[in-house]
């Protein structure tokens, strides 16, 4: 499963790689996602990944023992199946059945998140699982960005067209979207890091300390909690 990766107008820049495949998510997000899938499916199972990017998370999940079917709007490999979440066409490979659907750092790229979640629910049997994540706009760092420039972290004019962050989803709204799509037993956690380096990392640490001192703290389950994760069960 190697070969050159094609570009995409709507793919977040890679922050690293896994087995030669670009990681198009904040540092620590893929690792935490694997932990959540393991917790949801302790005996293993068949997983549909929507918004697979270059396949790094799919490979991590396969290495963790899961049978993964990866999909993406613009697949860079022939082992990733094409799927447009805003207008999905399900094929024999992508219509299931699946034990879980994983949609990590993807909903912020689509026009109608509620329709996407309903489409995902239609693939699942009662009791099957869902994992979705999106940037955590209630994180203190994101709230400061909103106060200073009118847009949360990794949103705004510089992120609208590339990488295509067009939909802002606070955790409460994402939770309601998931519930109304036909899921229950909803749990919300946070994970992932900003990945700042050098002087920017030093400034970020000072910023975090100041925000904490004035009462803006965030306790994450993994890393800084820069992304919010929702796990749920199909009702």
JSON list of C-alpha atoms in Angstrom, two decimals:
[
{"chain": "A", "resi": 1, "resn": "UNK", "atom": "CA", "xyz": [0.00, 0.00, 0.00]},
{"chain": "A", "resi": 2, "resn": "UNK", "atom": "CA", "xyz": [2.51, 2.56, -1.13]},
{"chain": "A", "resi": 3, "resn": "UNK", "atom": "CA", "xyz": [2.93, 4.94, -4.01]},
{"chain": "A", "resi": 4, "resn": "UNK", "atom": "CA", "xyz": [2.69, 8.67, -4.64]},
{"chain": "A", "resi": 5, "resn": "UNK", "atom": "CA", "xyz": [-0.08, 10.63, -2.99]},
{"chain": "A", "resi": 6, "resn": "UNK", "atom": "CA", "xyz": [-2.13, 13.00, -5.11]},
{"chain": "A", "resi": 7, "resn": "UNK", "atom": "CA", "xyz": [-2.95, 16.48, -3.82]},
{"chain": "A", "resi": 8, "resn": "UNK", "atom": "CA", "xyz": [-6.34, 17.76, -2.76]},
{"chain": "A", "resi": 9, "resn": "UNK", "atom": "CA", "xyz": [-7.76, 21.28, -2.57]},
{"chain": "A", "resi": 10, "resn": "UNK", "atom": "CA", "xyz": [-9.51, 20.33, 0.65]},
{"chain": "A", "resi": 11, "resn": "UNK", "atom": "CA", "xyz": [-6.88, 18.37, 2.59]},
{"chain": "A", "resi": 12, "resn": "UNK", "atom": "CA", "xyz": [-5.21, 19.77, 5.70]},
{"chain": "A", "resi": 13, "resn": "UNK", "atom": "CA", "xyz": [-1.44, 19.98, 5.35]},
{"chain": "A", "resi": 14, "resn": "UNK", "atom": "CA", "xyz": [0.35, 16.92, 6.66]},
{"chain": "A", "resi": 15, "resn": "UNK", "atom": "CA", "xyz": [1.94, 17.35, 10.09]},
{"chain": "A", "resi": 16, "resn": "UNK", "atom": "CA", "xyz": [3.79, 14.04, 9.97]},
{"chain": "A", "resi": 17, "resn": "UNK", "atom": "CA", "xyz": [3.53, 10.59, 8.46]},
{"chain": "A", "resi": 18, "resn": "UNK", "atom": "CA", "xyz": [2.75, 6.99, 9.32]},
{"chain": "A", "resi": 19, "resn": "UNK", "atom": "CA", "xyz": [4.44, 4.34, 7.23]},
{"chain": "A", "resi": 20, "resn": "UNK", "atom": "CA", "xyz": [5.08, 6.96, 4.57]},
{"chain": "A", "resi": 21, "resn": "UNK", "atom": "CA", "xyz": [1.50, 8.23, 4.45]},
{"chain": "A", "resi": 22, "resn": "UNK", "atom": "CA", "xyz": [0.75, 11.83, 5.39]},
{"chain": "A", "resi": 23, "resn": "UNK", "atom": "CA", "xyz": [-1.05, 12.55, 8.66]},
{"chain": "A", "resi": 24, "resn": "UNK", "atom": "CA", "xyz": [-3.57, 15.30, 7.86]},
{"chain": "A", "resi": 25, "resn": "UNK", "atom": "CA", "xyz": [-4.66, 15.98, 11.43]},
{"chain": "A", "resi": 26, "resn": "UNK", "atom": "CA", "xyz": [-3.31, 17.64, 14.56]},
{"chain": "A", "resi": 27, "resn": "UNK", "atom": "CA", "xyz": [-0.52, 15.74, 16.35]},
{"chain": "A", "resi": 28, "resn": "UNK", "atom": "CA", "xyz": [-1.88, 13.00, 18.58]},
{"chain": "A", "resi": 29, "resn": "UNK", "atom": "CA", "xyz": [-5.33, 12.92, 16.98]},
{"chain": "A", "resi": 30, "resn": "UNK", "atom": "CA", "xyz": [-4.85, 9.65, 15.10]},
{"chain": "A", "resi": 31, "resn": "UNK", "atom": "CA", "xyz": [-3.30, 7.92, 18.09]},
{"chain": "A", "resi": 32, "resn": "UNK", "atom": "CA", "xyz": [-6.19, 8.97, 20.32]},
{"chain": "A", "resi": 33, "resn": "UNK", "atom": "CA", "xyz": [-8.72, 7.92, 17.68]},
{"chain": "A", "resi": 34, "resn": "UNK", "atom": "CA", "xyz": [-7.23, 4.41, 17.64]},
{"chain": "A", "resi": 35, "resn": "UNK", "atom": "CA", "xyz": [-7.53, 4.27, 21.44]},
{"chain": "A", "resi": 36, "resn": "UNK", "atom": "CA", "xyz": [-11.21, 5.20, 21.22]},
{"chain": "A", "resi": 37, "resn": "UNK", "atom": "CA", "xyz": [-11.92, 2.61, 18.51]},
{"chain": "A", "resi": 38, "resn": "UNK", "atom": "CA", "xyz": [-10.20, -0.04, 20.61]},
{"chain": "A", "resi": 39, "resn": "UNK", "atom": "CA", "xyz": [-12.35, 0.92, 23.60]},
{"chain": "A", "resi": 40, "resn": "UNK", "atom": "CA", "xyz": [-15.52, 0.78, 21.50]},
{"chain": "A", "resi": 41, "resn": "UNK", "atom": "CA", "xyz": [-14.64, -2.50, 19.76]},
{"chain": "A", "resi": 42, "resn": "UNK", "atom": "CA", "xyz": [-12.49, -4.48, 22.20]},
{"chain": "A", "resi": 43, "resn": "UNK", "atom": "CA", "xyz": [-13.02, -7.67, 20.18]},
{"chain": "A", "resi": 44, "resn": "UNK", "atom": "CA", "xyz": [-12.12, -5.98, 16.89]},
{"chain": "A", "resi": 45, "resn": "UNK", "atom": "CA", "xyz": [-14.48, -5.49, 13.96]},
{"chain": "A", "resi": 46, "resn": "UNK", "atom": "CA", "xyz": [-15.13, -3.97, 10.54]},
{"chain": "A", "resi": 47, "resn": "UNK", "atom": "CA", "xyz": [-14.67, -0.19, 10.34]},
{"chain": "A", "resi": 48, "resn": "UNK", "atom": "CA", "xyz": [-15.64, 2.30, 7.63]},
{"chain": "A", "resi": 49, "resn": "UNK", "atom": "CA", "xyz": [-13.44, 5.39, 7.66]},
{"chain": "A", "resi": 50, "resn": "UNK", "atom": "CA", "xyz": [-14.89, 8.43, 5.92]},
{"chain": "A", "resi": 51, "resn": "UNK", "atom": "CA", "xyz": [-12.50, 11.26, 5.13]},
{"chain": "A", "resi": 52, "resn": "UNK", "atom": "CA", "xyz": [-9.45, 8.98, 5.19]},
{"chain": "A", "resi": 53, "resn": "UNK", "atom": "CA", "xyz": [-7.10, 11.48, 3.57]},
{"chain": "A", "resi": 54, "resn": "UNK", "atom": "CA", "xyz": [-3.90, 9.70, 2.57]},
{"chain": "A", "resi": 55, "resn": "UNK", "atom": "CA", "xyz": [-4.71, 6.62, 4.63]},
{"chain": "A", "resi": 56, "resn": "UNK", "atom": "CA", "xyz": [-2.50, 7.09, 7.70]},
{"chain": "A", "resi": 57, "resn": "UNK", "atom": "CA", "xyz": [-5.31, 6.49, 10.21]},
{"chain": "A", "resi": 58, "resn": "UNK", "atom": "CA", "xyz": [-6.63, 3.52, 8.21]},
{"chain": "A", "resi": 59, "resn": "UNK", "atom": "CA", "xyz": [-3.19, 1.93, 8.40]},
{"chain": "A", "resi": 60, "resn": "UNK", "atom": "CA", "xyz": [-2.98, 2.56, 12.14]},
{"chain": "A", "resi": 61, "resn": "UNK", "atom": "CA", "xyz": [-6.35, 0.91, 12.61]},
{"chain": "A", "resi": 62, "resn": "UNK", "atom": "CA", "xyz": [-5.34, -2.05, 10.46]},
{"chain": "A", "resi": 63, "resn": "UNK", "atom": "CA", "xyz": [-2.16, -2.43, 12.49]},
{"chain": "A", "resi": 64, "resn": "UNK", "atom": "CA", "xyz": [-4.37, -2.44, 15.60]},
{"chain": "A", "resi": 65, "resn": "UNK", "atom": "CA", "xyz": [-6.24, -5.43, 14.18]},
{"chain": "A", "resi": 66, "resn": "UNK", "atom": "CA", "xyz": [-9.30, -3.85, 12.58]},
{"chain": "A", "resi": 67, "resn": "UNK", "atom": "CA", "xyz": [-10.75, -4.60, 9.15]},
{"chain": "A", "resi": 68, "resn": "UNK", "atom": "CA", "xyz": [-10.85, -1.08, 7.68]},
{"chain": "A", "resi": 69, "resn": "UNK", "atom": "CA", "xyz": [-12.55, 0.23, 4.54]},
{"chain": "A", "resi": 70, "resn": "UNK", "atom": "CA", "xyz": [-11.13, 3.75, 3.94]},
{"chain": "A", "resi": 71, "resn": "UNK", "atom": "CA", "xyz": [-12.91, 6.36, 1.80]},
{"chain": "A", "resi": 72, "resn": "UNK", "atom": "CA", "xyz": [-12.16, 9.92, 0.74]},
{"chain": "A", "resi": 73, "resn": "UNK", "atom": "CA", "xyz": [-13.44, 12.62, -1.60]},
{"chain": "A", "resi": 74, "resn": "UNK", "atom": "CA", "xyz": [-10.17, 12.59, -3.54]},
{"chain": "A", "resi": 75, "resn": "UNK", "atom": "CA", "xyz": [-8.45, 9.23, -2.88]},
{"chain": "A", "resi": 76, "resn": "UNK", "atom": "CA", "xyz": [-4.68, 9.34, -3.41]},
{"chain": "A", "resi": 77, "resn": "UNK", "atom": "CA", "xyz": [-4.45, 5.52, -3.57]},
{"chain": "A", "resi": 78, "resn": "UNK", "atom": "CA", "xyz": [-6.50, 2.86, -5.32]},
{"chain": "A", "resi": 79, "resn": "UNK", "atom": "CA", "xyz": [-7.10, 1.08, -1.99]},
{"chain": "A", "resi": 80, "resn": "UNK", "atom": "CA", "xyz": [-9.01, 4.13, -0.70]},
{"chain": "A", "resi": 81, "resn": "UNK", "atom": "CA", "xyz": [-12.52, 4.22, -2.15]},
{"chain": "A", "resi": 82, "resn": "UNK", "atom": "CA", "xyz": [-14.05, 7.47, -3.52]},
{"chain": "A", "resi": 83, "resn": "UNK", "atom": "CA", "xyz": [-16.88, 8.95, -1.46]},
{"chain": "A", "resi": 84, "resn": "UNK", "atom": "CA", "xyz": [-18.39, 12.45, -1.52]},
{"chain": "A", "resi": 85, "resn": "UNK", "atom": "CA", "xyz": [-19.99, 12.97, 1.88]},
{"chain": "A", "resi": 86, "resn": "UNK", "atom": "CA", "xyz": [-22.14, 15.85, 0.62]},
{"chain": "A", "resi": 87, "resn": "UNK", "atom": "CA", "xyz": [-23.61, 13.59, -2.07]},
{"chain": "A", "resi": 88, "resn": "UNK", "atom": "CA", "xyz": [-22.78, 10.00, -1.08]},
{"chain": "A", "resi": 89, "resn": "UNK", "atom": "CA", "xyz": [-23.08, 7.13, -3.53]},
{"chain": "A", "resi": 90, "resn": "UNK", "atom": "CA", "xyz": [-22.66, 3.85, -1.65]},
{"chain": "A", "resi": 91, "resn": "UNK", "atom": "CA", "xyz": [-21.03, 0.90, -3.40]},
{"chain": "A", "resi": 92, "resn": "UNK", "atom": "CA", "xyz": [-20.71, -2.77, -2.53]},
{"chain": "A", "resi": 93, "resn": "UNK", "atom": "CA", "xyz": [-17.46, -1.93, -0.72]},
{"chain": "A", "resi": 94, "resn": "UNK", "atom": "CA", "xyz": [-18.82, 1.02, 1.28]},
{"chain": "A", "resi": 95, "resn": "UNK", "atom": "CA", "xyz": [-22.42, 0.18, 2.17]},
{"chain": "A", "resi": 96, "resn": "UNK", "atom": "CA", "xyz": [-21.57, -2.25, 4.94]},
{"chain": "A", "resi": 97, "resn": "UNK", "atom": "CA", "xyz": [-22.38, -3.84, 7.22]},
{"chain": "A", "resi": 98, "resn": "UNK", "atom": "CA", "xyz": [-19.89, -2.18, 9.55]},
{"chain": "A", "resi": 99, "resn": "UNK", "atom": "CA", "xyz": [-19.37, -2.39, 13.28]},
{"chain": "A", "resi": 100, "resn": "UNK", "atom": "CA", "xyz": [-18.24, 1.22, 13.44]},
{"chain": "A", "resi": 101, "resn": "UNK", "atom": "CA", "xyz": [-17.89, 4.33, 11.29]},
{"chain": "A", "resi": 102, "resn": "UNK", "atom": "CA", "xyz": [-14.93, 6.63, 11.95]},
{"chain": "A", "resi": 103, "resn": "UNK", "atom": "CA", "xyz": [-15.04, 10.23, 10.73]},
{"chain": "A", "resi": 104, "resn": "UNK", "atom": "CA", "xyz": [-12.00, 12.07, 12.11]},
{"chain": "A", "resi": 105, "resn": "UNK", "atom": "CA", "xyz": [-11.37, 15.76, 11.36]},
{"chain": "A", "resi": 106, "resn": "UNK", "atom": "CA", "xyz": [-13.73, 15.71, 8.39]},
{"chain": "A", "resi": 107, "resn": "UNK", "atom": "CA", "xyz": [-17.09, 17.28, 9.31]},
{"chain": "A", "resi": 108, "resn": "UNK", "atom": "CA", "xyz": [-15.57, 20.79, 9.28]},
{"chain": "A", "resi": 109, "resn": "UNK", "atom": "CA", "xyz": [-14.97, 20.24, 5.53]},
{"chain": "A", "resi": 110, "resn": "UNK", "atom": "CA", "xyz": [-18.55, 19.35, 4.54]},
{"chain": "A", "resi": 111, "resn": "UNK", "atom": "CA", "xyz": [-21.57, 21.53, 3.82]},
{"chain": "A", "resi": 112, "resn": "UNK", "atom": "CA", "xyz": [-24.29, 19.59, 5.63]},
{"chain": "A", "resi": 113, "resn": "UNK", "atom": "CA", "xyz": [-23.04, 17.80, 8.71]},
{"chain": "A", "resi": 114, "resn": "UNK", "atom": "CA", "xyz": [-26.52, 16.66, 9.77]},
{"chain": "A", "resi": 115, "resn": "UNK", "atom": "CA", "xyz": [-27.13, 14.95, 6.42]},
{"chain": "A", "resi": 116, "resn": "UNK", "atom": "CA", "xyz": [-23.72, 13.29, 6.60]},
{"chain": "A", "resi": 117, "resn": "UNK", "atom": "CA", "xyz": [-24.48, 11.92, 10.05]},
{"chain": "A", "resi": 118, "resn": "UNK", "atom": "CA", "xyz": [-27.88, 10.64, 8.90]},
{"chain": "A", "resi": 119, "resn": "UNK", "atom": "CA", "xyz": [-26.21, 8.93, 5.95]},
{"chain": "A", "resi": 120, "resn": "UNK", "atom": "CA", "xyz": [-23.71, 7.31, 8.29]},
{"chain": "A", "resi": 121, "resn": "UNK", "atom": "CA", "xyz": [-26.52, 6.18, 10.58]},
{"chain": "A", "resi": 122, "resn": "UNK", "atom": "CA", "xyz": [-28.27, 4.50, 7.64]},
{"chain": "A", "resi": 123, "resn": "UNK", "atom": "CA", "xyz": [-25.26, 2.20, 7.21]},
{"chain": "A", "resi": 124, "resn": "UNK", "atom": "CA", "xyz": [-25.29, 0.98, 10.80]},
{"chain": "A", "resi": 125, "resn": "UNK", "atom": "CA", "xyz": [-27.31, -1.58, 12.69]},
{"chain": "A", "resi": 126, "resn": "UNK", "atom": "CA", "xyz": [-28.70, -0.87, 16.14]},
{"chain": "A", "resi": 127, "resn": "UNK", "atom": "CA", "xyz": [-25.81, -1.14, 18.56]},
{"chain": "A", "resi": 128, "resn": "UNK", "atom": "CA", "xyz": [-23.09, -0.31, 16.02]},
{"chain": "A", "resi": 129, "resn": "UNK", "atom": "CA", "xyz": [-20.69, 2.51, 16.90]},
{"chain": "A", "resi": 130, "resn": "UNK", "atom": "CA", "xyz": [-19.70, 5.97, 15.68]},
{"chain": "A", "resi": 131, "resn": "UNK", "atom": "CA", "xyz": [-16.61, 8.10, 16.22]},
{"chain": "A", "resi": 132, "resn": "UNK", "atom": "CA", "xyz": [-16.44, 11.67, 14.91]},
{"chain": "A", "resi": 133, "resn": "UNK", "atom": "CA", "xyz": [-14.06, 14.51, 15.68]},
{"chain": "A", "resi": 134, "resn": "UNK", "atom": "CA", "xyz": [-13.64, 18.16, 14.77]},
{"chain": "A", "resi": 135, "resn": "UNK", "atom": "CA", "xyz": [-11.50, 21.10, 15.97]},
{"chain": "A", "resi": 136, "resn": "UNK", "atom": "CA", "xyz": [-12.34, 22.04, 19.56]},
{"chain": "A", "resi": 137, "resn": "UNK", "atom": "CA", "xyz": [-13.42, 25.67, 19.27]},
{"chain": "A", "resi": 138, "resn": "UNK", "atom": "CA", "xyz": [-14.15, 25.89, 23.01]},
{"chain": "A", "resi": 139, "resn": "UNK", "atom": "CA", "xyz": [-10.50, 25.23, 23.88]},
{"chain": "A", "resi": 140, "resn": "UNK", "atom": "CA", "xyz": [-8.99, 28.32, 25.62]},
{"chain": "A", "resi": 141, "resn": "UNK", "atom": "CA", "xyz": [-6.48, 28.81, 22.79]},
{"chain": "A", "resi": 142, "resn": "UNK", "atom": "CA", "xyz": [-9.29, 28.76, 20.24]},
{"chain": "A", "resi": 143, "resn": "UNK", "atom": "CA", "xyz": [-11.42, 31.10, 22.34]},
{"chain": "A", "resi": 144, "resn": "UNK", "atom": "CA", "xyz": [-8.53, 33.57, 22.50]},
{"chain": "A", "resi": 145, "resn": "UNK", "atom": "CA", "xyz": [-8.16, 33.38, 18.72]},
{"chain": "A", "resi": 146, "resn": "UNK", "atom": "CA", "xyz": [-11.87, 34.09, 18.39]},
{"chain": "A", "resi": 147, "resn": "UNK", "atom": "CA", "xyz": [-11.60, 37.11, 20.69]},
{"chain": "A", "resi": 148, "resn": "UNK", "atom": "CA", "xyz": [-8.55, 38.56, 18.95]},
{"chain": "A", "resi": 149, "resn": "UNK", "atom": "CA", "xyz": [-9.39, 37.95, 15.29]},
{"chain": "A", "resi": 150, "resn": "UNK", "atom": "CA", "xyz": [-13.01, 36.82, 15.10]},
{"chain": "A", "resi": 151, "resn": "UNK", "atom": "CA", "xyz": [-12.28, 33.21, 14.14]},
{"chain": "A", "resi": 152, "resn": "UNK", "atom": "CA", "xyz": [-11.35, 30.13, 16.19]},
{"chain": "A", "resi": 153, "resn": "UNK", "atom": "CA", "xyz": [-8.10, 28.20, 15.85]},
{"chain": "A", "resi": 154, "resn": "UNK", "atom": "CA", "xyz": [-7.62, 26.84, 12.27]},
{"chain": "A", "resi": 155, "resn": "UNK", "atom": "CA", "xyz": [-10.74, 28.65, 11.03]},
{"chain": "A", "resi": 156, "resn": "UNK", "atom": "CA", "xyz": [-11.14, 31.98, 9.25]},
{"chain": "A", "resi": 157, "resn": "UNK", "atom": "CA", "xyz": [-10.30, 33.44, 5.82]},
{"chain": "A", "resi": 158, "resn": "UNK", "atom": "CA", "xyz": [-6.89, 31.77, 5.72]},
{"chain": "A", "resi": 159, "resn": "UNK", "atom": "CA", "xyz": [-8.44, 28.33, 6.27]},
{"chain": "A", "resi": 160, "resn": "UNK", "atom": "CA", "xyz": [-11.73, 28.63, 4.38]},
{"chain": "A", "resi": 161, "resn": "UNK", "atom": "CA", "xyz": [-10.52, 27.73, 0.87]},
{"chain": "A", "resi": 162, "resn": "UNK", "atom": "CA", "xyz": [-7.44, 25.74, 1.87]},
{"chain": "A", "resi": 163, "resn": "UNK", "atom": "CA", "xyz": [-7.78, 23.35, 3.65]},
{"chain": "A", "resi": 164, "resn": "UNK", "atom": "CA", "xyz": [-11.52, 23.98, 3.32]},
{"chain": "A", "resi": 165, "resn": "UNK", "atom": "CA", "xyz": [-12.60, 24.46, 6.94]},
{"chain": "A", "resi": 166, "resn": "UNK", "atom": "CA", "xyz": [-16.08, 25.75, 6.16]},
{"chain": "A", "resi": 167, "resn": "UNK", "atom": "CA", "xyz": [-18.16, 24.51, 9.12]},
{"chain": "A", "resi": 168, "resn": "UNK", "atom": "CA", "xyz": [-17.61, 25.46, 12.77]},
{"chain": "A", "resi": 169, "resn": "UNK", "atom": "CA", "xyz": [-19.03, 22.91, 15.21]},
{"chain": "A", "resi": 170, "resn": "UNK", "atom": "CA", "xyz": [-18.93, 23.57, 18.96]},
{"chain": "A", "resi": 171, "resn": "UNK", "atom": "CA", "xyz": [-19.09, 20.38, 21.02]},
{"chain": "A", "resi": 172, "resn": "UNK", "atom": "CA", "xyz": [-22.70, 20.96, 22.13]},
{"chain": "A", "resi": 173, "resn": "UNK", "atom": "CA", "xyz": [-23.87, 21.34, 18.52]},
{"chain": "A", "resi": 174, "resn": "UNK", "atom": "CA", "xyz": [-21.96, 18.29, 17.31]},
{"chain": "A", "resi": 175, "resn": "UNK", "atom": "CA", "xyz": [-23.50, 16.30, 20.16]},
{"chain": "A", "resi": 176, "resn": "UNK", "atom": "CA", "xyz": [-27.00, 17.40, 19.19]},
{"chain": "A", "resi": 177, "resn": "UNK", "atom": "CA", "xyz": [-26.37, 16.62, 15.51]},
{"chain": "A", "resi": 178, "resn": "UNK", "atom": "CA", "xyz": [-25.24, 13.11, 16.49]},
{"chain": "A", "resi": 179, "resn": "UNK", "atom": "CA", "xyz": [-28.24, 12.57, 18.76]},
{"chain": "A", "resi": 180, "resn": "UNK", "atom": "CA", "xyz": [-30.75, 13.76, 16.17]},
{"chain": "A", "resi": 181, "resn": "UNK", "atom": "CA", "xyz": [-29.14, 11.53, 13.53]},
{"chain": "A", "resi": 182, "resn": "UNK", "atom": "CA", "xyz": [-30.22, 8.50, 15.57]},
{"chain": "A", "resi": 183, "resn": "UNK", "atom": "CA", "xyz": [-27.49, 7.82, 18.11]},
{"chain": "A", "resi": 184, "resn": "UNK", "atom": "CA", "xyz": [-27.43, 7.57, 21.89]},
{"chain": "A", "resi": 185, "resn": "UNK", "atom": "CA", "xyz": [-24.93, 6.74, 24.66]},
{"chain": "A", "resi": 186, "resn": "UNK", "atom": "CA", "xyz": [-23.02, 9.81, 23.49]},
{"chain": "A", "resi": 187, "resn": "UNK", "atom": "CA", "xyz": [-19.66, 10.58, 25.09]},
{"chain": "A", "resi": 188, "resn": "UNK", "atom": "CA", "xyz": [-17.53, 13.68, 24.50]},
{"chain": "A", "resi": 189, "resn": "UNK", "atom": "CA", "xyz": [-13.77, 13.78, 25.05]},
{"chain": "A", "resi": 190, "resn": "UNK", "atom": "CA", "xyz": [-10.87, 15.88, 23.75]},
{"chain": "A", "resi": 191, "resn": "UNK", "atom": "CA", "xyz": [-7.41, 15.13, 22.44]},
{"chain": "A", "resi": 192, "resn": "UNK", "atom": "CA", "xyz": [-4.65, 16.29, 20.12]},
{"chain": "A", "resi": 193, "resn": "UNK", "atom": "CA", "xyz": [-2.04, 19.04, 20.22]},
{"chain": "A", "resi": 194, "resn": "UNK", "atom": "CA", "xyz": [-1.40, 22.28, 18.36]},
{"chain": "A", "resi": 195, "resn": "UNK", "atom": "CA", "xyz": [1.99, 21.03, 17.23]},
{"chain": "A", "resi": 196, "resn": "UNK", "atom": "CA", "xyz": [3.61, 24.45, 17.56]},
{"chain": "A", "resi": 197, "resn": "UNK", "atom": "CA", "xyz": [7.41, 24.49, 17.33]},
{"chain": "A", "resi": 198, "resn": "UNK", "atom": "CA", "xyz": [10.21, 26.84, 18.28]},
{"chain": "A", "resi": 199, "resn": "UNK", "atom": "CA", "xyz": [9.37, 30.34, 19.51]},
{"chain": "A", "resi": 200, "resn": "UNK", "atom": "CA", "xyz": [5.68, 29.80, 18.71]},
{"chain": "A", "resi": 201, "resn": "UNK", "atom": "CA", "xyz": [5.62, 26.89, 21.16]},
{"chain": "A", "resi": 202, "resn": "UNK", "atom": "CA", "xyz": [7.24, 29.04, 23.86]},
{"chain": "A", "resi": 203, "resn": "UNK", "atom": "CA", "xyz": [4.67, 31.78, 23.31]},
{"chain": "A", "resi": 204, "resn": "UNK", "atom": "CA", "xyz": [1.87, 29.20, 23.38]},
{"chain": "A", "resi": 205, "resn": "UNK", "atom": "CA", "xyz": [3.06, 27.84, 26.73]},
{"chain": "A", "resi": 206, "resn": "UNK", "atom": "CA", "xyz": [3.10, 31.35, 28.20]},
{"chain": "A", "resi": 207, "resn": "UNK", "atom": "CA", "xyz": [-0.36, 31.99, 26.76]},
{"chain": "A", "resi": 208, "resn": "UNK", "atom": "CA", "xyz": [-1.65, 28.73, 28.28]},
{"chain": "A", "resi": 209, "resn": "UNK", "atom": "CA", "xyz": [-0.28, 29.66, 31.69]},
{"chain": "A", "resi": 210, "resn": "UNK", "atom": "CA", "xyz": [-1.86, 33.12, 31.56]},
{"chain": "A", "resi": 211, "resn": "UNK", "atom": "CA", "xyz": [-5.23, 31.76, 30.44]},
{"chain": "A", "resi": 212, "resn": "UNK", "atom": "CA", "xyz": [-5.10, 29.16, 33.20]},
{"chain": "A", "resi": 213, "resn": "UNK", "atom": "CA", "xyz": [-4.30, 31.84, 35.77]},
{"chain": "A", "resi": 214, "resn": "UNK", "atom": "CA", "xyz": [-7.47, 33.76, 34.85]},
{"chain": "A", "resi": 215, "resn": "UNK", "atom": "CA", "xyz": [-9.61, 30.62, 35.01]},
{"chain": "A", "resi": 216, "resn": "UNK", "atom": "CA", "xyz": [-9.60, 29.47, 31.38]},
{"chain": "A", "resi": 217, "resn": "UNK", "atom": "CA", "xyz": [-8.42, 25.90, 31.80]},
{"chain": "A", "resi": 218, "resn": "UNK", "atom": "CA", "xyz": [-9.07, 22.81, 29.75]},
{"chain": "A", "resi": 219, "resn": "UNK", "atom": "CA", "xyz": [-8.63, 19.28, 31.05]},
{"chain": "A", "resi": 220, "resn": "UNK", "atom": "CA", "xyz": [-8.14, 16.96, 28.10]},
{"chain": "A", "resi": 221, "resn": "UNK", "atom": "CA", "xyz": [-8.20, 13.20, 27.95]},
{"chain": "A", "resi": 222, "resn": "UNK", "atom": "CA", "xyz": [-5.19, 13.22, 25.60]},
{"chain": "A", "resi": 223, "resn": "UNK", "atom": "CA", "xyz": [-2.69, 15.96, 24.82]},
{"chain": "A", "resi": 224, "resn": "UNK", "atom": "CA", "xyz": [-3.91, 19.55, 24.89]},
{"chain": "A", "resi": 225, "resn": "UNK", "atom": "CA", "xyz": [-7.43, 18.67, 23.78]},
{"chain": "A", "resi": 226, "resn": "UNK", "atom": "CA", "xyz": [-7.32, 20.82, 20.67]},
{"chain": "A", "resi": 227, "resn": "UNK", "atom": "CA", "xyz": [-9.89, 18.54, 18.98]},
{"chain": "A", "resi": 228, "resn": "UNK", "atom": "CA", "xyz": [-13.22, 17.26, 20.29]},
{"chain": "A", "resi": 229, "resn": "UNK", "atom": "CA", "xyz": [-14.21, 13.61, 19.86]},
{"chain": "A", "resi": 230, "resn": "UNK", "atom": "CA", "xyz": [-17.73, 12.22, 20.07]},
{"chain": "A", "resi": 231, "resn": "UNK", "atom": "CA", "xyz": [-18.41, 8.49, 20.36]},
{"chain": "A", "resi": 232, "resn": "UNK", "atom": "CA", "xyz": [-21.95, 7.15, 20.16]},
{"chain": "A", "resi": 233, "resn": "UNK", "atom": "CA", "xyz": [-24.06, 4.04, 19.63]},
{"chain": "A", "resi": 234, "resn": "UNK", "atom": "CA", "xyz": [-26.67, 3.64, 16.87]},
{"chain": "A", "resi": 235, "resn": "UNK", "atom": "CA", "xyz": [-30.13, 3.61, 18.47]}
]
